[in-house]
Amino acid sequence: MLCKICKSKGKREKAVIYLRHHRLALCREHFIEWFERQTEKTIKEFKMFSRKEKVLVAVSGGKDSLSLWFALNKLRYETYGLHISLGIEKWDYSKKSLEICRKFSDRIERPLIVFNLKEEFGYTIEEIAKGSKRKDVCSVCGSFKRYLMNKIAKEKGFKVVATGHNLDDESALLLSNTIRWEVGYLGRQSPVLPEEGGFARKVKPFCFLTEKETVSYAILNEIEYMKTGCPNAKEATSSHFKRALAYLEHQMPGTKLRFYKEFLRKAKPIFEKEVRGKVELNECQVCGMPTTAPVCSVCRTLQRLKEC
Ligand code: AMP
Ligand code: FES
Ligand code: ZN
Ligand code: ZN
């Protein structure tokens, strides 16, 4: 297959990727160009951030977040990486993830902020999960990561935090929220969550790009990333939704993108009305971060661990 753009210019260049839902075959150069243009378009469309703002890019060491940092830096945004080191020893997971993020930060010559859970809190994420009411490590980890992204952004003066969530993640989350009719979550699921009540603005510039596209971008730019997922992750329910959507996508190319885009355009405004102003936030008595309770769940978990 030949690159469509090159062909239109009278050149014969072999395509490296075929984007079935866009009916587009592209060579390396034109795929990279297309990918970055899509990213920029999403940033502009949802007014995620400008070139005058510092952006904190949360990087796990995986393909999505490192590709995001790479693309934003190439698009001349002022980026800083943030890696939360969780202290997971199995497979040397946390050590390797940190190494990969550090190497990447050196490569693109941008600073990396590292938050080490064990050093700062005295516990690894697994120790924290053991001492918390919820025993599932990954869900405790998710709430700690969200909390830390906000807290570090606030402390270091960032108004925006960007994550590497892609279209596969967002459409699977949407399907899962829809099947359960999680009205509250549906009202809040968005490519951009505004800055409010002490929370930083959260943005997902890759929300319209598929996992296949982000992996291809990483490989074509020779980005070294973690190939293994978190060792604590069990067969997550999200993977069932991802598989169901992959089947639908195979039968009807463009399903994932349509499902998510049409939700944002037609359905989200309805759910948004339902949840607007329903949560009242106040400052956590211990750490000062926004919470619905007198003491936030992270501080409560840490207090409980100290009492053990
Ligand atoms: P996940 O929930 O693991 O799919 O991660 C979703 C997004 O959260 C990633 O694309 C990153 O932007 C961010 N993220 C995940 N883990 C970390 C971490 N350990 N440190 C910083 N950011 C992370
Ligand atoms: Fe953090 Fe699994 S323990 S993602
Ligand atoms: Zn081309
Ligand atoms: Zn707190």
mmCIF file of C-alpha atoms and ligand atoms in Angstrom:
data_model
loop_
_atom_site.group_PDB
_atom_site.id
_atom_site.type_symbol
_atom_site.label_atom_id
_atom_site.label_comp_id
_atom_site.label_asym_id
_atom_site.label_seq_id
_atom_site.Cartn_x
_atom_site.Cartn_y
_atom_site.Cartn_z
ATOM 1 C CA MET A 1 0.000 0.000 0.000
ATOM 2 C CA LEU A 2 1.254 3.485 -0.832
ATOM 3 C CA CYS A 3 1.079 6.653 1.295
ATOM 4 C CA LYS A 4 -1.947 8.673 0.221
ATOM 5 C CA ILE A 5 -0.325 12.066 0.826
ATOM 6 C CA CYS A 6 2.889 11.172 -1.009
ATOM 7 C CA LYS A 7 0.786 9.777 -3.856
ATOM 8 C CA SER A 8 -1.117 13.062 -4.145
ATOM 9 C CA LYS A 9 2.263 14.764 -4.578
ATOM 10 C CA GLY A 10 3.288 12.319 -7.293
ATOM 11 C CA LYS A 11 5.685 10.356 -5.032
ATOM 12 C CA ARG A 12 5.583 6.605 -4.434
ATOM 13 C CA GLU A 13 6.281 6.005 -0.739
ATOM 14 C CA LYS A 14 5.296 2.781 1.032
ATOM 15 C CA ALA A 15 2.752 3.234 3.838
ATOM 16 C CA VAL A 16 3.733 2.057 7.347
ATOM 17 C CA ILE A 17 0.202 2.221 8.738
ATOM 18 C CA TYR A 18 -3.363 1.921 7.486
ATOM 19 C CA LEU A 19 -5.962 3.823 9.519
ATOM 20 C CA ARG A 20 -9.028 1.856 8.589
ATOM 21 C CA HIS A 21 -11.613 4.205 10.111
ATOM 22 C CA HIS A 22 -10.097 7.198 8.311
ATOM 23 C CA ARG A 23 -9.379 5.133 5.139
ATOM 24 C CA LEU A 24 -5.898 6.537 5.254
ATOM 25 C CA ALA A 25 -2.587 4.811 4.428
ATOM 26 C CA LEU A 26 0.436 6.855 5.519
ATOM 27 C CA CYS A 27 4.225 6.707 5.398
ATOM 28 C CA ARG A 28 6.294 7.350 8.526
ATOM 29 C CA GLU A 29 6.710 11.060 7.942
ATOM 30 C CA HIS A 30 3.061 11.696 7.099
ATOM 31 C CA PHE A 31 1.726 9.537 9.918
ATOM 32 C CA ILE A 32 3.795 11.503 12.460
ATOM 33 C CA GLU A 33 2.592 14.745 10.919
ATOM 34 C CA TRP A 34 -1.038 13.554 10.949
ATOM 35 C CA PHE A 35 -0.778 12.332 14.565
ATOM 36 C CA GLU A 36 0.643 15.626 15.831
ATOM 37 C CA ARG A 37 -1.940 17.624 13.889
ATOM 38 C CA GLN A 38 -4.741 15.581 15.503
ATOM 39 C CA THR A 39 -3.228 16.203 18.942
ATOM 40 C CA GLU A 40 -2.995 19.941 18.331
ATOM 41 C CA LYS A 41 -6.558 20.014 16.992
ATOM 42 C CA THR A 42 -7.896 18.363 20.158
ATOM 43 C CA ILE A 43 -5.926 20.769 22.389
ATOM 44 C CA LYS A 44 -7.374 23.746 20.520
ATOM 45 C CA GLU A 45 -10.931 22.402 20.209
ATOM 46 C CA PHE A 46 -11.251 21.834 23.955
ATOM 47 C CA LYS A 47 -9.112 24.849 24.939
ATOM 48 C CA MET A 48 -6.902 22.514 26.967
ATOM 49 C CA PHE A 49 -3.920 24.860 27.363
ATOM 50 C CA SER A 50 -1.906 27.472 25.534
ATOM 51 C CA ARG A 51 1.796 27.893 24.826
ATOM 52 C CA LYS A 52 1.927 30.397 27.680
ATOM 53 C CA GLU A 53 1.025 27.780 30.302
ATOM 54 C CA LYS A 54 3.276 25.207 31.925
ATOM 55 C CA VAL A 55 1.906 21.705 31.433
ATOM 56 C CA LEU A 56 2.540 18.888 33.898
ATOM 57 C CA VAL A 57 2.557 15.634 31.912
ATOM 58 C CA ALA A 58 1.904 12.604 34.109
ATOM 59 C CA VAL A 59 4.158 9.846 32.823
ATOM 60 C CA SER A 60 3.980 6.211 33.860
ATOM 61 C CA GLY A 61 6.714 5.015 31.503
ATOM 62 C CA GLY A 62 4.120 3.477 29.170
ATOM 63 C CA LYS A 63 3.676 4.188 25.455
ATOM 64 C CA ASP A 64 0.759 6.625 25.769
ATOM 65 C CA SER A 65 2.158 9.012 28.324
ATOM 66 C CA LEU A 66 5.685 9.076 26.875
ATOM 67 C CA SER A 67 4.277 9.635 23.371
ATOM 68 C CA LEU A 68 2.203 12.452 24.806
ATOM 69 C CA TRP A 69 5.196 14.120 26.416
ATOM 70 C CA PHE A 70 7.159 13.702 23.174
ATOM 71 C CA ALA A 71 4.368 15.145 20.985
ATOM 72 C CA LEU A 72 3.643 18.111 23.278
ATOM 73 C CA ASN A 73 7.316 18.953 23.483
ATOM 74 C CA LYS A 74 7.624 18.723 19.695
ATOM 75 C CA LEU A 75 4.584 20.970 19.362
ATOM 76 C CA ARG A 76 6.546 23.550 21.433
ATOM 77 C CA TYR A 77 4.464 23.438 24.602
ATOM 78 C CA GLU A 78 6.262 24.069 27.900
ATOM 79 C CA THR A 79 6.177 20.606 29.423
ATOM 80 C CA TYR A 80 7.400 19.045 32.666
ATOM 81 C CA GLY A 81 7.116 15.345 33.405
ATOM 82 C CA LEU A 82 5.735 13.913 36.627
ATOM 83 C CA HIS A 83 6.406 10.312 37.583
ATOM 84 C CA ILE A 84 4.918 8.778 40.701
ATOM 85 C CA SER A 85 7.156 5.961 41.865
ATOM 86 C CA LEU A 86 4.968 3.442 43.652
ATOM 87 C CA GLY A 87 7.545 1.048 45.120
ATOM 88 C CA ILE A 88 6.302 -2.075 43.295
ATOM 89 C CA GLU A 89 9.117 -4.609 43.551
ATOM 90 C CA LYS A 90 7.698 -7.445 41.479
ATOM 91 C CA TRP A 91 9.466 -7.638 38.074
ATOM 92 C CA ASP A 92 11.430 -4.573 39.267
ATOM 93 C CA TYR A 93 8.409 -2.726 37.913
ATOM 94 C CA SER A 94 8.756 0.635 39.668
ATOM 95 C CA LYS A 95 12.537 0.739 39.319
ATOM 96 C CA LYS A 96 12.378 0.065 35.585
ATOM 97 C CA SER A 97 9.509 2.528 35.028
ATOM 98 C CA LEU A 98 11.479 5.269 36.757
ATOM 99 C CA GLU A 99 14.622 4.457 34.757
ATOM 100 C CA ILE A 100 12.677 4.656 31.501
ATOM 101 C CA CYS A 101 11.125 8.020 32.462
ATOM 102 C CA ARG A 102 14.525 9.431 33.477
ATOM 103 C CA LYS A 103 16.166 8.301 30.241
ATOM 104 C CA PHE A 104 13.324 9.805 28.256
ATOM 105 C CA SER A 105 13.525 13.102 30.134
ATOM 106 C CA ASP A 106 17.265 13.233 29.293
ATOM 107 C CA ARG A 107 16.528 12.472 25.654
ATOM 108 C CA ILE A 108 14.045 15.301 25.188
ATOM 109 C CA GLU A 109 15.939 17.562 27.607
ATOM 110 C CA ARG A 110 12.916 18.379 29.748
ATOM 111 C CA PRO A 111 12.761 18.177 33.577
ATOM 112 C CA LEU A 112 11.171 15.220 35.311
ATOM 113 C CA ILE A 113 9.585 15.603 38.742
ATOM 114 C CA VAL A 114 9.659 12.336 40.691
ATOM 115 C CA PHE A 115 7.445 11.599 43.670
ATOM 116 C CA ASN A 116 8.621 8.538 45.574
ATOM 117 C CA LEU A 117 5.792 7.116 47.666
ATOM 118 C CA LYS A 118 7.977 5.094 50.041
ATOM 119 C CA GLU A 119 10.311 8.029 50.716
ATOM 120 C CA GLU A 120 7.556 10.619 51.142
ATOM 121 C CA PHE A 121 4.857 8.617 52.921
ATOM 122 C CA GLY A 122 6.916 5.761 54.376
ATOM 123 C CA TYR A 123 4.910 3.068 52.553
ATOM 124 C CA THR A 124 4.801 1.469 49.105
ATOM 125 C CA ILE A 125 1.460 1.341 47.294
ATOM 126 C CA GLU A 126 1.049 -2.342 48.223
ATOM 127 C CA GLU A 127 1.611 -1.567 51.928
ATOM 128 C CA ILE A 128 -0.888 1.274 51.689
ATOM 129 C CA ALA A 129 -3.477 -0.982 50.019
ATOM 130 C CA LYS A 130 -3.033 -3.662 52.717
ATOM 131 C CA GLY A 131 -3.798 -1.111 55.398
ATOM 132 C CA SER A 132 -6.758 0.434 53.602
ATOM 133 C CA LYS A 133 -10.360 -0.708 53.566
ATOM 134 C CA ARG A 134 -10.305 -1.363 49.829
ATOM 135 C CA LYS A 135 -7.909 -4.228 49.254
ATOM 136 C CA ASP A 136 -7.612 -3.919 45.483
ATOM 137 C CA VAL A 137 -4.147 -2.397 44.972
ATOM 138 C CA CYS A 138 -4.827 -0.860 41.562
ATOM 139 C CA SER A 139 -7.931 1.013 42.659
ATOM 140 C CA VAL A 140 -6.188 2.388 45.784
ATOM 141 C CA CYS A 141 -3.275 3.255 43.499
ATOM 142 C CA GLY A 142 -5.625 5.099 41.121
ATOM 143 C CA SER A 143 -6.964 7.329 43.876
ATOM 144 C CA PHE A 144 -3.466 8.033 45.263
ATOM 145 C CA LYS A 145 -2.192 8.933 41.789
ATOM 146 C CA ARG A 146 -5.109 11.303 41.146
ATOM 147 C CA TYR A 147 -4.556 12.926 44.529
ATOM 148 C CA LEU A 148 -0.807 13.325 43.994
ATOM 149 C CA MET A 149 -1.183 14.752 40.488
ATOM 150 C CA ASN A 150 -3.399 17.484 41.963
ATOM 151 C CA LYS A 151 -1.277 18.094 45.017
ATOM 152 C CA ILE A 152 2.023 18.304 43.149
ATOM 153 C CA ALA A 153 0.465 20.532 40.473
ATOM 154 C CA LYS A 154 -0.779 22.883 43.193
ATOM 155 C CA GLU A 155 2.506 22.928 45.097
ATOM 156 C CA LYS A 156 4.634 23.498 42.002
ATOM 157 C CA GLY A 157 2.364 26.095 40.413
ATOM 158 C CA PHE A 158 0.899 24.097 37.504
ATOM 159 C CA LYS A 159 -2.651 24.797 36.420
ATOM 160 C CA VAL A 160 -2.800 21.921 33.933
ATOM 161 C CA VAL A 161 -2.143 18.194 34.247
ATOM 162 C CA ALA A 162 -2.112 16.083 31.066
ATOM 163 C CA THR A 163 -2.540 12.305 31.022
ATOM 164 C CA GLY A 164 -2.042 9.775 28.237
ATOM 165 C CA HIS A 165 -5.587 8.359 28.118
ATOM 166 C CA ASN A 166 -6.407 7.307 24.553
ATOM 167 C CA LEU A 167 -9.604 6.621 22.605
ATOM 168 C CA ASP A 168 -9.594 2.933 23.595
ATOM 169 C CA ASP A 169 -9.486 3.943 27.289
ATOM 170 C CA GLU A 170 -12.127 6.636 26.945
ATOM 171 C CA SER A 171 -14.586 4.640 24.833
ATOM 172 C CA ALA A 172 -14.248 1.604 27.131
ATOM 173 C CA LEU A 173 -14.877 3.824 30.156
ATOM 174 C CA LEU A 174 -17.881 5.323 28.405
ATOM 175 C CA LEU A 175 -19.319 1.904 27.595
ATOM 176 C CA SER A 176 -18.776 0.762 31.160
ATOM 177 C CA ASN A 177 -20.419 3.896 32.596
ATOM 178 C CA THR A 178 -23.318 3.574 30.162
ATOM 179 C CA ILE A 179 -23.966 -0.095 30.892
ATOM 180 C CA ARG A 180 -24.094 0.721 34.590
ATOM 181 C CA TRP A 181 -25.932 4.029 33.987
ATOM 182 C CA GLU A 182 -23.446 5.846 36.171
ATOM 183 C CA VAL A 183 -25.092 9.228 35.661
ATOM 184 C CA GLY A 184 -22.564 11.073 37.835
ATOM 185 C CA TYR A 185 -19.572 9.663 35.976
ATOM 186 C CA LEU A 186 -21.235 10.251 32.608
ATOM 187 C CA GLY A 187 -21.729 13.899 33.513
ATOM 188 C CA ARG A 188 -18.067 14.265 34.325
ATOM 189 C CA GLN A 189 -16.356 12.133 31.642
ATOM 190 C CA SER A 190 -14.610 14.642 29.436
ATOM 191 C CA PRO A 191 -11.421 15.408 27.449
ATOM 192 C CA VAL A 192 -10.997 18.361 29.816
ATOM 193 C CA LEU A 193 -12.025 18.776 33.417
ATOM 194 C CA PRO A 194 -11.915 22.447 34.354
ATOM 195 C CA GLU A 195 -9.767 23.841 37.100
ATOM 196 C CA GLU A 196 -12.046 24.192 40.117
ATOM 197 C CA GLY A 197 -12.235 24.004 43.885
ATOM 198 C CA GLY A 198 -8.466 23.586 44.252
ATOM 199 C CA PHE A 199 -8.200 20.887 41.567
ATOM 200 C CA ALA A 200 -5.906 21.406 38.582
ATOM 201 C CA ARG A 201 -7.358 21.314 35.053
ATOM 202 C CA LYS A 202 -7.122 17.715 33.749
ATOM 203 C CA VAL A 203 -6.668 17.192 30.055
ATOM 204 C CA LYS A 204 -6.458 14.190 27.742
ATOM 205 C CA PRO A 205 -5.028 15.363 24.397
ATOM 206 C CA PHE A 206 -4.951 11.768 23.002
ATOM 207 C CA CYS A 207 -8.632 11.051 23.668
ATOM 208 C CA PHE A 208 -9.423 10.763 19.932
ATOM 209 C CA LEU A 209 -6.356 8.696 19.049
ATOM 210 C CA THR A 210 -6.462 4.903 19.277
ATOM 211 C CA GLU A 211 -4.009 2.700 21.112
ATOM 212 C CA LYS A 212 -2.773 1.386 17.766
ATOM 213 C CA GLU A 213 -1.955 4.956 16.784
ATOM 214 C CA THR A 214 -0.149 5.826 20.030
ATOM 215 C CA VAL A 215 1.931 2.602 19.894
ATOM 216 C CA SER A 216 2.817 3.317 16.271
ATOM 217 C CA TYR A 217 3.816 6.873 17.140
ATOM 218 C CA ALA A 218 6.034 5.582 19.979
ATOM 219 C CA ILE A 219 7.698 2.967 17.775
ATOM 220 C CA LEU A 220 8.220 5.291 14.803
ATOM 221 C CA ASN A 221 9.873 7.825 17.120
ATOM 222 C CA GLU A 222 12.003 5.117 18.749
ATOM 223 C CA ILE A 223 10.566 5.820 22.183
ATOM 224 C CA GLU A 224 11.667 3.227 24.721
ATOM 225 C CA TYR A 225 8.654 2.397 26.897
ATOM 226 C CA MET A 226 7.524 -0.204 29.467
ATOM 227 C CA LYS A 227 6.113 -3.193 27.610
ATOM 228 C CA THR A 228 4.622 -4.844 30.674
ATOM 229 C CA GLY A 229 1.635 -3.502 32.553
ATOM 230 C CA CYS A 230 1.330 -3.231 36.304
ATOM 231 C CA PRO A 231 1.964 -6.649 37.958
ATOM 232 C CA ASN A 232 -0.944 -6.060 40.351
ATOM 233 C CA ALA A 233 -3.485 -5.570 37.568
ATOM 234 C CA LYS A 234 -5.944 -8.413 37.440
ATOM 235 C CA GLU A 235 -8.116 -9.003 34.412
ATOM 236 C CA ALA A 236 -9.755 -5.591 34.731
ATOM 237 C CA THR A 237 -13.400 -5.229 33.768
ATOM 238 C CA SER A 238 -12.292 -2.444 31.426
ATOM 239 C CA SER A 239 -10.581 -5.074 29.254
ATOM 240 C CA HIS A 240 -13.960 -6.790 28.623
ATOM 241 C CA PHE A 241 -15.326 -3.484 27.376
ATOM 242 C CA LYS A 242 -12.217 -2.921 25.269
ATOM 243 C CA ARG A 243 -12.658 -6.341 23.659
ATOM 244 C CA ALA A 244 -16.351 -5.725 22.989
ATOM 245 C CA LEU A 245 -15.520 -2.416 21.314
ATOM 246 C CA ALA A 246 -12.673 -4.002 19.320
ATOM 247 C CA TYR A 247 -15.202 -6.478 17.923
ATOM 248 C CA LEU A 248 -17.631 -3.711 16.983
ATOM 249 C CA GLU A 249 -14.793 -1.662 15.501
ATOM 250 C CA HIS A 250 -13.753 -4.623 13.361
ATOM 251 C CA GLN A 251 -17.291 -5.056 12.054
ATOM 252 C CA MET A 252 -17.963 -1.323 11.704
ATOM 253 C CA PRO A 253 -14.787 0.787 11.452
ATOM 254 C CA GLY A 254 -15.141 4.128 13.206
ATOM 255 C CA THR A 255 -17.487 2.855 15.935
ATOM 256 C CA LYS A 256 -15.229 3.825 18.848
ATOM 257 C CA LEU A 257 -14.645 7.336 17.594
ATOM 258 C CA ARG A 258 -18.330 7.884 16.755
ATOM 259 C CA PHE A 259 -19.496 6.480 20.067
ATOM 260 C CA TYR A 260 -17.236 8.812 22.052
ATOM 261 C CA LYS A 261 -17.595 11.928 19.877
ATOM 262 C CA GLU A 262 -21.372 11.676 19.667
ATOM 263 C CA PHE A 263 -21.558 11.153 23.410
ATOM 264 C CA LEU A 264 -19.638 14.379 23.969
ATOM 265 C CA ARG A 265 -21.817 16.266 21.514
ATOM 266 C CA LYS A 266 -25.280 14.890 22.232
ATOM 267 C CA ALA A 267 -25.479 13.064 25.540
ATOM 268 C CA LYS A 268 -22.926 14.612 27.888
ATOM 269 C CA PRO A 269 -24.729 17.979 28.148
ATOM 270 C CA ILE A 270 -27.814 16.154 29.464
ATOM 271 C CA PHE A 271 -25.878 14.273 32.155
ATOM 272 C CA GLU A 272 -23.891 17.377 33.017
ATOM 273 C CA LYS A 273 -27.091 19.167 34.009
ATOM 274 C CA GLU A 274 -27.948 16.285 36.339
ATOM 275 C CA VAL A 275 -24.709 16.524 38.311
ATOM 276 C CA ARG A 276 -23.986 20.262 38.214
ATOM 277 C CA GLY A 277 -23.361 21.712 41.675
ATOM 278 C CA LYS A 278 -24.172 18.421 43.412
ATOM 279 C CA VAL A 279 -20.831 18.017 45.169
ATOM 280 C CA GLU A 280 -19.741 20.429 47.820
ATOM 281 C CA LEU A 281 -16.020 20.579 48.427
ATOM 282 C CA ASN A 282 -14.093 21.833 51.402
ATOM 283 C CA GLU A 283 -10.431 21.713 52.391
ATOM 284 C CA CYS A 284 -9.046 18.568 54.015
ATOM 285 C CA GLN A 285 -8.163 19.384 57.645
ATOM 286 C CA VAL A 286 -4.827 17.582 57.282
ATOM 287 C CA CYS A 287 -3.464 18.354 53.808
ATOM 288 C CA GLY A 288 -5.699 21.168 52.582
ATOM 289 C CA MET A 289 -6.682 19.418 49.351
ATOM 290 C CA PRO A 290 -10.334 19.542 48.243
ATOM 291 C CA THR A 291 -12.594 16.824 49.625
ATOM 292 C CA THR A 292 -16.229 16.141 50.469
ATOM 293 C CA ALA A 293 -15.339 14.828 53.967
ATOM 294 C CA PRO A 294 -13.580 16.723 56.796
ATOM 295 C CA VAL A 295 -10.414 14.654 56.144
ATOM 296 C CA CYS A 296 -9.671 13.373 52.610
ATOM 297 C CA SER A 297 -9.494 9.656 51.881
ATOM 298 C CA VAL A 298 -5.724 9.696 51.281
ATOM 299 C CA CYS A 299 -5.031 11.324 54.659
ATOM 300 C CA ARG A 300 -7.490 8.966 56.363
ATOM 301 C CA THR A 301 -5.742 5.943 54.846
ATOM 302 C CA LEU A 302 -2.307 7.235 55.900
ATOM 303 C CA GLN A 303 -3.565 8.001 59.428
ATOM 304 C CA ARG A 304 -5.003 4.476 59.734
ATOM 305 C CA LEU A 305 -1.647 2.975 58.682
ATOM 306 C CA LYS A 306 0.223 4.963 61.326
ATOM 307 C CA GLU A 307 -2.177 3.712 64.008
ATOM 308 C CA CYS A 308 -1.554 0.038 63.070
HETATM 309 P P1 AMP B 1 -3.463 4.039 33.603
HETATM 310 O O1 AMP B 1 -4.590 4.276 34.512
HETATM 311 O O2 AMP B 1 -2.337 3.235 34.183
HETATM 312 O O3 AMP B 1 -3.881 3.581 32.225
HETATM 313 O O4 AMP B 1 -2.805 5.475 33.363
HETATM 314 C C1 AMP B 1 -3.495 6.521 32.796
HETATM 315 C C2 AMP B 1 -2.600 7.742 32.743
HETATM 316 O O5 AMP B 1 -2.242 8.130 34.064
HETATM 317 C C3 AMP B 1 -1.275 7.515 32.022
HETATM 318 O O6 AMP B 1 -1.396 7.710 30.625
HETATM 319 C C4 AMP B 1 -0.387 8.550 32.662
HETATM 320 O O7 AMP B 1 -0.597 9.815 32.071
HETATM 321 C C5 AMP B 1 -0.898 8.596 34.101
HETATM 322 N N1 AMP B 1 -0.105 7.707 35.000
HETATM 323 C C6 AMP B 1 -0.294 6.389 35.248
HETATM 324 N N2 AMP B 1 0.604 5.918 36.134
HETATM 325 C C7 AMP B 1 1.403 6.954 36.473
HETATM 326 C C8 AMP B 1 2.542 7.118 37.345
HETATM 327 N N3 AMP B 1 3.034 6.108 38.054
HETATM 328 N N4 AMP B 1 3.087 8.363 37.439
HETATM 329 C C9 AMP B 1 2.597 9.394 36.742
HETATM 330 N N5 AMP B 1 1.542 9.296 35.909
HETATM 331 C C10 AMP B 1 0.943 8.107 35.755
HETATM 332 FE FE1 FES B 2 -0.788 1.057 40.427
HETATM 333 FE FE2 FES B 2 -1.628 -1.372 39.590
HETATM 334 S S1 FES B 2 -0.797 -0.846 41.491
HETATM 335 S S2 FES B 2 -1.712 0.537 38.588
HETATM 336 ZN ZN ZN B 3 3.887 10.065 2.757
HETATM 337 ZN ZN ZN B 4 -5.892 15.205 52.985
#
